[in-house]
Tab-separated table of C-alpha atoms in Angstrom:
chain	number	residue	atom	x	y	z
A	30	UNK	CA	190.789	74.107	48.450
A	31	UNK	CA	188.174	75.138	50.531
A	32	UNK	CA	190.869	76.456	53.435
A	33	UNK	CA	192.287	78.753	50.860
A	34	UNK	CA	188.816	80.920	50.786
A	35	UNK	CA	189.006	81.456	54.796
A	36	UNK	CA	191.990	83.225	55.000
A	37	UNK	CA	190.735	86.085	52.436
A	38	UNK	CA	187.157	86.249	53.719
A	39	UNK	CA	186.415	89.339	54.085
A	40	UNK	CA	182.765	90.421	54.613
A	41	UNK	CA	182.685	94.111	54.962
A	42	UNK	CA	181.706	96.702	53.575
A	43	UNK	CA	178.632	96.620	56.292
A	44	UNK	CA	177.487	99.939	56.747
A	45	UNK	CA	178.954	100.875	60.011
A	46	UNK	CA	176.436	101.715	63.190
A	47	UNK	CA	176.730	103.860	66.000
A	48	UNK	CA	175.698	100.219	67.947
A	49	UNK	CA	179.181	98.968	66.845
A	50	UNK	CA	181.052	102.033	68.403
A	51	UNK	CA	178.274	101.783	71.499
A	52	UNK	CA	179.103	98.006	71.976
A	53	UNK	CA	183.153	98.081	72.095
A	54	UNK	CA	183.128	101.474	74.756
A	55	UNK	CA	180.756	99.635	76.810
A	56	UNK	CA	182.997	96.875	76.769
A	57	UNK	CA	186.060	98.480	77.340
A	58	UNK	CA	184.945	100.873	80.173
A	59	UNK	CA	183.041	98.472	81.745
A	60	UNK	CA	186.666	96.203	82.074
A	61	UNK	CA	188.133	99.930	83.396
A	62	UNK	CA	185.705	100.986	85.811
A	63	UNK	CA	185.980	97.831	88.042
A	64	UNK	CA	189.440	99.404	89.412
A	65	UNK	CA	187.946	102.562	89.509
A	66	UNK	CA	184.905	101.809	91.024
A	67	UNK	CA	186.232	99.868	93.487
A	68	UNK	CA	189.397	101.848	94.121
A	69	UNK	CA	186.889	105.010	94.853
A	70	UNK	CA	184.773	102.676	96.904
A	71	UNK	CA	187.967	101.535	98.947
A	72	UNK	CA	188.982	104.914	99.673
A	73	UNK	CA	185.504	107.155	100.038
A	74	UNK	CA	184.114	104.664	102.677
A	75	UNK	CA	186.021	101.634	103.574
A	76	UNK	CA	189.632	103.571	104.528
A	77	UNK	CA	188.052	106.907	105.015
A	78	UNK	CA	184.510	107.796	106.409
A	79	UNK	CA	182.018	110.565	106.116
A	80	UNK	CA	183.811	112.178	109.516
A	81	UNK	CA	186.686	112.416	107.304
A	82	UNK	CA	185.887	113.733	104.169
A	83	UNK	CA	185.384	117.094	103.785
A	84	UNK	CA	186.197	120.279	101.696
A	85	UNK	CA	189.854	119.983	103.188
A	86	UNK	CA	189.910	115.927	102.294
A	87	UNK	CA	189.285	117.135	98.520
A	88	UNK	CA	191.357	119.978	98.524
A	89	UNK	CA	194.271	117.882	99.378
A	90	UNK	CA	193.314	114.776	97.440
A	91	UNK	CA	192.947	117.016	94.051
A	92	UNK	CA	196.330	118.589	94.719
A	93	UNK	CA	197.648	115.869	93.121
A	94	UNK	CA	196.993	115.964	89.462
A	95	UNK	CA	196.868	111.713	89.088
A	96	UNK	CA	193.496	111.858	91.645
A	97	UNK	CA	191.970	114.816	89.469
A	98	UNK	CA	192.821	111.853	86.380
A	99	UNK	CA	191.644	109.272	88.592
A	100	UNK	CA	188.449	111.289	89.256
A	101	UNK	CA	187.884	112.613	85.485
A	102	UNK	CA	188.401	108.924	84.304
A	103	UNK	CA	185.496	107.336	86.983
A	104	UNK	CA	183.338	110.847	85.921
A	105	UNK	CA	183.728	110.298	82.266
A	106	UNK	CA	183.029	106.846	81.953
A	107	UNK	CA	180.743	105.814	84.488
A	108	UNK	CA	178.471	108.294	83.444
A	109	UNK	CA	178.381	108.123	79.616
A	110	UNK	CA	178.022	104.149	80.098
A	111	UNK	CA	175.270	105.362	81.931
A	112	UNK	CA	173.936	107.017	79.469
A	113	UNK	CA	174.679	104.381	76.544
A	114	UNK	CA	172.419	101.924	79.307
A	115	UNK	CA	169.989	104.398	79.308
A	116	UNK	CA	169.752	104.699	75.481
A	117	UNK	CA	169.545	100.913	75.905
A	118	UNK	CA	166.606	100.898	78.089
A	119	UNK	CA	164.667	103.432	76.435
A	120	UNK	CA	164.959	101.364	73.102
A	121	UNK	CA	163.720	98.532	74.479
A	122	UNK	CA	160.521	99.854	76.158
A	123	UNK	CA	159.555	103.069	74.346
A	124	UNK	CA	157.925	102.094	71.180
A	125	UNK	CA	156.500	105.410	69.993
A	126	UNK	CA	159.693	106.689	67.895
A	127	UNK	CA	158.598	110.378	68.136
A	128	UNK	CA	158.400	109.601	72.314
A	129	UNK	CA	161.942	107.776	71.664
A	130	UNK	CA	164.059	110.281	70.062
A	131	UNK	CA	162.188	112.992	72.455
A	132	UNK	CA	163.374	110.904	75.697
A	133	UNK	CA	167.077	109.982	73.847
A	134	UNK	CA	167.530	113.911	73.419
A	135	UNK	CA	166.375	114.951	77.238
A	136	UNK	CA	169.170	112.151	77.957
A	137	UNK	CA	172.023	113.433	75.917
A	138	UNK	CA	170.769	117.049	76.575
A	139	UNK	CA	170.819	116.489	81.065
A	140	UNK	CA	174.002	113.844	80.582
A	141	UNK	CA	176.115	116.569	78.538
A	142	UNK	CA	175.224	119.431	81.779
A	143	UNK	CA	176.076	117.097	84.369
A	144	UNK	CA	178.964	116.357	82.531
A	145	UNK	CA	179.750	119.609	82.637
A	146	UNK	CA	179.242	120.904	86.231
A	147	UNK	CA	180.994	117.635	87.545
A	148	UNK	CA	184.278	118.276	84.952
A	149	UNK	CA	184.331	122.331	85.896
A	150	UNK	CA	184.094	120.867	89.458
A	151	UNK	CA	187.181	118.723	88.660
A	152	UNK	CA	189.327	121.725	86.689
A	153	UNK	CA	187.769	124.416	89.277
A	154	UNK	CA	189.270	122.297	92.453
A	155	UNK	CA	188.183	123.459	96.130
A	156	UNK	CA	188.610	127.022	96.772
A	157	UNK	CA	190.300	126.976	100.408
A	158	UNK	CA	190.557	130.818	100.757
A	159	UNK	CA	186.291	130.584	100.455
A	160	UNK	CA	186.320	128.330	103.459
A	161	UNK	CA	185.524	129.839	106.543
A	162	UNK	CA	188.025	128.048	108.676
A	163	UNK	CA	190.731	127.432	105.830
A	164	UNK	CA	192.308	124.081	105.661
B	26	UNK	CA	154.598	59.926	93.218
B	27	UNK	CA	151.795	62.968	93.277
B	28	UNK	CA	151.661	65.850	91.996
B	29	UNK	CA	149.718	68.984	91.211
B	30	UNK	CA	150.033	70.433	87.240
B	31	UNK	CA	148.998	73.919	87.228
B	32	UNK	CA	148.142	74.504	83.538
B	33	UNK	CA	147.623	78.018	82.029
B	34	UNK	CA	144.719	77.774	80.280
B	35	UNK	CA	143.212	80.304	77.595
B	36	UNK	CA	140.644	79.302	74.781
B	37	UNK	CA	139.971	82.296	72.467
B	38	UNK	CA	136.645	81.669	71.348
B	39	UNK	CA	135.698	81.076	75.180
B	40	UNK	CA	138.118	82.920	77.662
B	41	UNK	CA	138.626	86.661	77.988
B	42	UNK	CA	141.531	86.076	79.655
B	43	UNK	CA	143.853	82.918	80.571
B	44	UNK	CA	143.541	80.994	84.051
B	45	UNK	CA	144.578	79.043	86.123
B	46	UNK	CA	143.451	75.154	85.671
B	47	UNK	CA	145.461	72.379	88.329
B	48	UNK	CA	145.116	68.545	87.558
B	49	UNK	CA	146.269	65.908	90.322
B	50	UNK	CA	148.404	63.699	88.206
B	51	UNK	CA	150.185	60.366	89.293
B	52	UNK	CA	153.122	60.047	87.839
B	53	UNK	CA	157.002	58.393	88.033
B	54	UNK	CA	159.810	60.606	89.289
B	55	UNK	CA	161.705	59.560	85.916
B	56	UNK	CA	158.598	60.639	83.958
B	57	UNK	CA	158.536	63.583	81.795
B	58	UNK	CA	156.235	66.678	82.243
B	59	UNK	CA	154.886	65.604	78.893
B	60	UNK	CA	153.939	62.350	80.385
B	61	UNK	CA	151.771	64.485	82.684
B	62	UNK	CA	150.180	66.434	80.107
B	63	UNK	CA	149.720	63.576	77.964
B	64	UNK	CA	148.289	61.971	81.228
B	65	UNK	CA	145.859	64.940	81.609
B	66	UNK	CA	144.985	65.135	78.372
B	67	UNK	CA	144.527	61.114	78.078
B	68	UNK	CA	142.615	60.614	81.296
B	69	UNK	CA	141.146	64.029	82.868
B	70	UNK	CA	140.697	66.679	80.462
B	71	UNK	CA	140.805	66.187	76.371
B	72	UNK	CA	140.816	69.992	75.607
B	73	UNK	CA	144.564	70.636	76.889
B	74	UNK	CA	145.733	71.620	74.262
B	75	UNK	CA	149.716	71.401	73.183
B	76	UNK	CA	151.926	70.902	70.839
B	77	UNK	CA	154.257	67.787	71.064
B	78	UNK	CA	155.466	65.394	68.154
B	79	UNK	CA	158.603	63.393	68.574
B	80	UNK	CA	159.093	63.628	72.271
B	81	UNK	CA	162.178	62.956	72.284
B	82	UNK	CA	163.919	66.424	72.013
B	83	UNK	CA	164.617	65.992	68.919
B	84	UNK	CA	161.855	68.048	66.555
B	85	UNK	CA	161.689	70.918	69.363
B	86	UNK	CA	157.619	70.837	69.538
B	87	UNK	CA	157.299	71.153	73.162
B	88	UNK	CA	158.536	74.174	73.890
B	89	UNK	CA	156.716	75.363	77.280
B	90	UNK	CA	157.533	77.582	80.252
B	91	UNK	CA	158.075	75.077	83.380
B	92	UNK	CA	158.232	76.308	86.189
B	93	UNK	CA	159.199	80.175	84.952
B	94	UNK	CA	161.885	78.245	83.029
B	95	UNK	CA	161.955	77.638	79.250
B	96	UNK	CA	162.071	74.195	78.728
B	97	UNK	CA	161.217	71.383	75.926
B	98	UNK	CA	158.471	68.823	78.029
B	99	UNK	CA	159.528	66.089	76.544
B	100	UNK	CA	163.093	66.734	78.118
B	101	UNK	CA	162.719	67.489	81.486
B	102	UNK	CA	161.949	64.720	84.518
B	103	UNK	CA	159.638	65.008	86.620
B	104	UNK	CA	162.070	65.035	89.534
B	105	UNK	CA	164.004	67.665	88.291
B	106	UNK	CA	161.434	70.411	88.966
B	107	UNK	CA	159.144	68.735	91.655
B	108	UNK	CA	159.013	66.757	94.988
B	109	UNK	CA	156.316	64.399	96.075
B	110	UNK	CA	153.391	66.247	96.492
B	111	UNK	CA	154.326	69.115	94.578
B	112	UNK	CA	153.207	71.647	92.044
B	113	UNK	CA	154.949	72.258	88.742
B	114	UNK	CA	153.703	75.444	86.613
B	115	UNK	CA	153.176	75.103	82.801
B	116	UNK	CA	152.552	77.925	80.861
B	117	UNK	CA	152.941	78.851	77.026
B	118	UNK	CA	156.469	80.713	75.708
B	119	UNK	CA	156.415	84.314	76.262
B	120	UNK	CA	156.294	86.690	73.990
B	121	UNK	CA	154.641	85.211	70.792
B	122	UNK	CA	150.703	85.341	70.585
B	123	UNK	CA	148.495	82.529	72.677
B	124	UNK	CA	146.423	80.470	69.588
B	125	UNK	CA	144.720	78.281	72.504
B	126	UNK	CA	146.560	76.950	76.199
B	127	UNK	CA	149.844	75.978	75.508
B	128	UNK	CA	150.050	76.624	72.001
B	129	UNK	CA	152.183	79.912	70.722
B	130	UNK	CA	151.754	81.438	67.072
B	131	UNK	CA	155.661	80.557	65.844
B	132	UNK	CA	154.845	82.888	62.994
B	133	UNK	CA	156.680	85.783	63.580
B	134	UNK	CA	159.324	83.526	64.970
B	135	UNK	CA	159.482	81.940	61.886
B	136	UNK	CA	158.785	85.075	59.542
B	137	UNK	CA	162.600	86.017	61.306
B	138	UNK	CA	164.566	83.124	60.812
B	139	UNK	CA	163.497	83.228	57.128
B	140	UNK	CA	164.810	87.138	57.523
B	141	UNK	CA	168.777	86.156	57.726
B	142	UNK	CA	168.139	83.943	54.469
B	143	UNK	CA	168.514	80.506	56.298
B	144	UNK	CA	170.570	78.361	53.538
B	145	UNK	CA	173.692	77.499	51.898
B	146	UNK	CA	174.667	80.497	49.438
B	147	UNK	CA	177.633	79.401	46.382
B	148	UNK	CA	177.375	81.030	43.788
B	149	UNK	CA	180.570	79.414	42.391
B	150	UNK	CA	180.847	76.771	40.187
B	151	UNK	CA	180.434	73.677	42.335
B	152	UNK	CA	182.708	71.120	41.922
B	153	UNK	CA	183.350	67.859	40.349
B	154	UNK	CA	182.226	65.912	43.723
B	155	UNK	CA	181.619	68.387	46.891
B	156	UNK	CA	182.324	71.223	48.554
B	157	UNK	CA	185.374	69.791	50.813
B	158	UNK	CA	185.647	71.331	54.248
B	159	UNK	CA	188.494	70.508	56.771
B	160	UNK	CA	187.369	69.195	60.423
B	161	UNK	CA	188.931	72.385	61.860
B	162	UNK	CA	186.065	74.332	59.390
B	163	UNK	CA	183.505	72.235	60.485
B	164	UNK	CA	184.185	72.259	64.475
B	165	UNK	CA	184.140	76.429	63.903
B	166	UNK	CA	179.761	76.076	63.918
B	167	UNK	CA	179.598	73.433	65.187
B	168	UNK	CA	177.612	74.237	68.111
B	169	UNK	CA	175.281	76.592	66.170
B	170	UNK	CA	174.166	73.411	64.013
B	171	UNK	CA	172.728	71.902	67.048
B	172	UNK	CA	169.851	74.279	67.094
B	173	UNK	CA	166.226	73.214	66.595
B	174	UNK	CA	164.331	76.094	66.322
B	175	UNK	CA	162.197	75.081	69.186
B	176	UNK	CA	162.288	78.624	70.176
B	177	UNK	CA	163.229	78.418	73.914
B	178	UNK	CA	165.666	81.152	73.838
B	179	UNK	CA	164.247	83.813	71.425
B	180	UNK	CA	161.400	83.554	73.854
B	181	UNK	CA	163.106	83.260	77.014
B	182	UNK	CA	164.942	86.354	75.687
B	183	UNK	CA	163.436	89.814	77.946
B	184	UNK	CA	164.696	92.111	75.152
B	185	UNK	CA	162.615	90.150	72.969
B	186	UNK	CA	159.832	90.425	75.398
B	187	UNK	CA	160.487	94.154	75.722
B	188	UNK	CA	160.343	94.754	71.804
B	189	UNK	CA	159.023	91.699	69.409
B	190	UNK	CA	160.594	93.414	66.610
B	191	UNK	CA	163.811	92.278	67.646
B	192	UNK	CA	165.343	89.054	65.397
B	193	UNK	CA	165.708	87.363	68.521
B	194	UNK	CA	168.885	84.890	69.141
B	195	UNK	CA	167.476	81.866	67.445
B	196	UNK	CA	167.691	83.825	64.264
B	197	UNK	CA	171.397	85.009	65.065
B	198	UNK	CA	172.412	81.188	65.458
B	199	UNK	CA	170.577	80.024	62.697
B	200	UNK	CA	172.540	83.406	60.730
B	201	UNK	CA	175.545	82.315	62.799
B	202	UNK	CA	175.500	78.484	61.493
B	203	UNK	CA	175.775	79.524	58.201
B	204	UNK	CA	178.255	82.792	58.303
B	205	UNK	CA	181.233	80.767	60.081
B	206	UNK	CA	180.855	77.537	57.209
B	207	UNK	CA	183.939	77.740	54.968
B	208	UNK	CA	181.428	76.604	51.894
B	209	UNK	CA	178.997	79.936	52.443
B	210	UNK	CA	179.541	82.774	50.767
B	211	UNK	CA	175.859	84.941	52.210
B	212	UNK	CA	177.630	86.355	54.914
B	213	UNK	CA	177.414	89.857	54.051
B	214	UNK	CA	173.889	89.926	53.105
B	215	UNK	CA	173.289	87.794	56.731
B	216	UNK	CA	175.539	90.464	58.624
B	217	UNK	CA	173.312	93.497	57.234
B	218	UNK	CA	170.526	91.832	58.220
B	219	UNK	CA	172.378	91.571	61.678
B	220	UNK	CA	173.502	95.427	61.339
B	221	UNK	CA	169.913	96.435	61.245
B	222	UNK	CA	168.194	98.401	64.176
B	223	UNK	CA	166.443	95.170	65.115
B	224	UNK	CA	169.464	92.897	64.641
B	225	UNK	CA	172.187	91.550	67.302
B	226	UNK	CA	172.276	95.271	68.685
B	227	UNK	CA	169.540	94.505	70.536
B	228	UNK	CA	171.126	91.892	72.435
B	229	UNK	CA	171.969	92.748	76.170
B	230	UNK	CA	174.069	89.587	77.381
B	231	UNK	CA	171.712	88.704	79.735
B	232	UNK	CA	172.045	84.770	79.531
B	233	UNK	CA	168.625	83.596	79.459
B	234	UNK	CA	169.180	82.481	75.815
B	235	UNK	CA	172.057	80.101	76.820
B	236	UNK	CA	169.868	78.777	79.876
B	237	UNK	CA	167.263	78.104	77.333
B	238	UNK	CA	168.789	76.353	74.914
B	239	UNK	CA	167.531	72.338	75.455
B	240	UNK	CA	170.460	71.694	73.103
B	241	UNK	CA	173.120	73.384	75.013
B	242	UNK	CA	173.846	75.653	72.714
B	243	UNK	CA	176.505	78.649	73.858
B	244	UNK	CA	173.727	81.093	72.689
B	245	UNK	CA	175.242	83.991	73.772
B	246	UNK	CA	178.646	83.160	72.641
B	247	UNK	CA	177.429	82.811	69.604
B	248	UNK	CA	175.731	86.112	68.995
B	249	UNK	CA	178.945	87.710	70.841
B	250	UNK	CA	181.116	86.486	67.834
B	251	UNK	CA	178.537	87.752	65.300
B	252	UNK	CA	178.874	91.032	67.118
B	253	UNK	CA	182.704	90.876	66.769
B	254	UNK	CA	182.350	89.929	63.065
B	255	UNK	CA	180.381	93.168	62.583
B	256	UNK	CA	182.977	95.526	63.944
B	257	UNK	CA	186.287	93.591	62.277
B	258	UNK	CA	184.295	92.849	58.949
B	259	UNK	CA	186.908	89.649	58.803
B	260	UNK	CA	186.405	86.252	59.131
B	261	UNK	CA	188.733	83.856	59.799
């Protein structure tokens, strides 16, 4: 008898949070950005080195549309996790709500313009005719 | 065996601010740091003051910071945090208001565990003999059934430390014990409760919780599957 009630226990309708959305992409681009981060580690400084990499390195590497993907994908979620941790922190140790939304705003307001500059950066690409010695 | 106790000390109606007090205690190596206080309290100084009543991890009384670890005194050996000649460190549980030395106010501790309505709710007609659950029902909170409200992890927890309004996990296993029973049927109310701005949200996986736990409790395992409940809205 009481097996019967597990299988149709259903406890919703609980209203649904931001927090719920906030916990899964944290998850699931934490999992993502361990190849990411460590493929981008692997190839900025352990195969290549900062006599390498230059203009001409990125020119060549964003020729390929998969590294601009590669790049967009580490952009994108590193930094909006980044963000989500910061809303974290701030809601922890800002107790003044007035102080909290003002600092959660100045976030979301700086995160969304370095967004920006970094994903024009990605679609923009290297200009190699602007380089003085070309590539 | 010697050793040194290092007791914070803080007397309202005295102090302005807690010190430092250190006993030289003789004790066993398979003695229990409540057998030192109880031996400071007994022999050197009567005004320790503590909280301890079964001592034998059982009613959860003892609840202390040892060493910078949460830990119930009647529990832990005297070996396990201290060589010959050494000094352990006692202090109260952070985070909840000092009433004198070692002795927290477990009021708002309490006033949250009453929050996710801490009984059995059936509304249904009960029947002729009991509620009958199967053994696989049972073993699903198990572990959550172990806990004795001692309040080692909610206090061990630094979210909880950063913001007291937060439930805190003993709260969210106490919630947890009674959403995954098969006989329950206050698991929505619990899980809005849970849903709230100060609820399991707040949680950050750090750990210390499980650490905590004198029971062993999977702490953060538990609050992880409350979590999960909240976003699928199913249980099963």
């Amino acid at each position: 008898m009481a097996a019967s009630h597990r299988t149709a226990r259903v406890v919703s309708p609980v209203r649904p949070r931001f927090d719920v959305a906030v916990w899964s992409y944290m998850r699931w681009s934490g999992v993502l950005l361990i190849p990411l981060a460590f493929g981008h580690l692997a190839i900025m400084h352990l195969i290549n080195n900062v006599h390498v990499i230059d203009a001409c390195f990125v020119y060549y590497r964003w020729a390929m549309v998969g590294w601009r993907v590669y790049d967009a994908l580490l952009l994108w979620l590193a930094y909006i996790h980044g963000l989500l941790g910061l809303r974290y922190v701030i809601d922890d140790y800002v107790h003044q709500p007035g102080l909290r939304r003002g600092l959660k705003g100045l976030a979301v307001v700086l995160g969304v313009a370095l967004l920006t500059v970094g994903s024009v950066a990605l679609v923009g690409g290297v200009r190699v005719t602007e380089l003085p010695g070309g590539c | 065996m010697k050793v040194k106790l290092r007791v914070q000390r803080f007397n309202p109606e005295r102090d302005a601010r807690p010190w430092w007090a250190e006993y030289e205690v003789e004790v066993e190596d398979t003695d229990r740091v409540l057998d030192a206080l109880n031996y400071v309290k007994w022999h050197i100084d009567d005004s320790l003051t503590y909280r301890r009543s079964c001592a034998h991890g059982v009613c959860g009384s003892d609840a202390m910071r040892i060493n910078g670890a949460n830990h119930l005194a009647c529990k832990v050996l005297i070996r396990d945090v201290v060589t010959d000649g050494g000094t352990i460190t006692v202090q109260p549980l952070m985070g909840l208001p000092v009433i004198k030395d070692l002795v927290v106010d477990q009021g708002p501790f309490f006033q949250k565990y009453r929050q996710i309505l801490p009984y059995l709710i059936n509304d249904e007609p009960p029947p002729a003999r009991e509620r009958l659950q199967s053994p696989e029902e049972r073993a699903r909170f198990d572990d959550t059934t172990k806990c004795i409200m001692c309040g080692a992890c909610t206090t061990a927890c630094p979210s909880f430390w950063a913001n007291g309004e937060y439930i805190g996990p003993a709260a969210i296993v106490q919630a947890h014990r009674f959403i995954f029973d098969s006989r329950d049927r206050g698991a929505a109310d619990r899980l809005r409760v849970l849903n709230e701005w100060f609820g399991v949200w707040r949680c950050r996986t750090i750990f210390n919780c499980t650490m905590a736990c004198p029971r062993g409790i999977q702490v953060t395992r538990a609050i992880e599957e409350v979590k999960a409940l909240l976003r699928s809205g199913k249980l099963g």
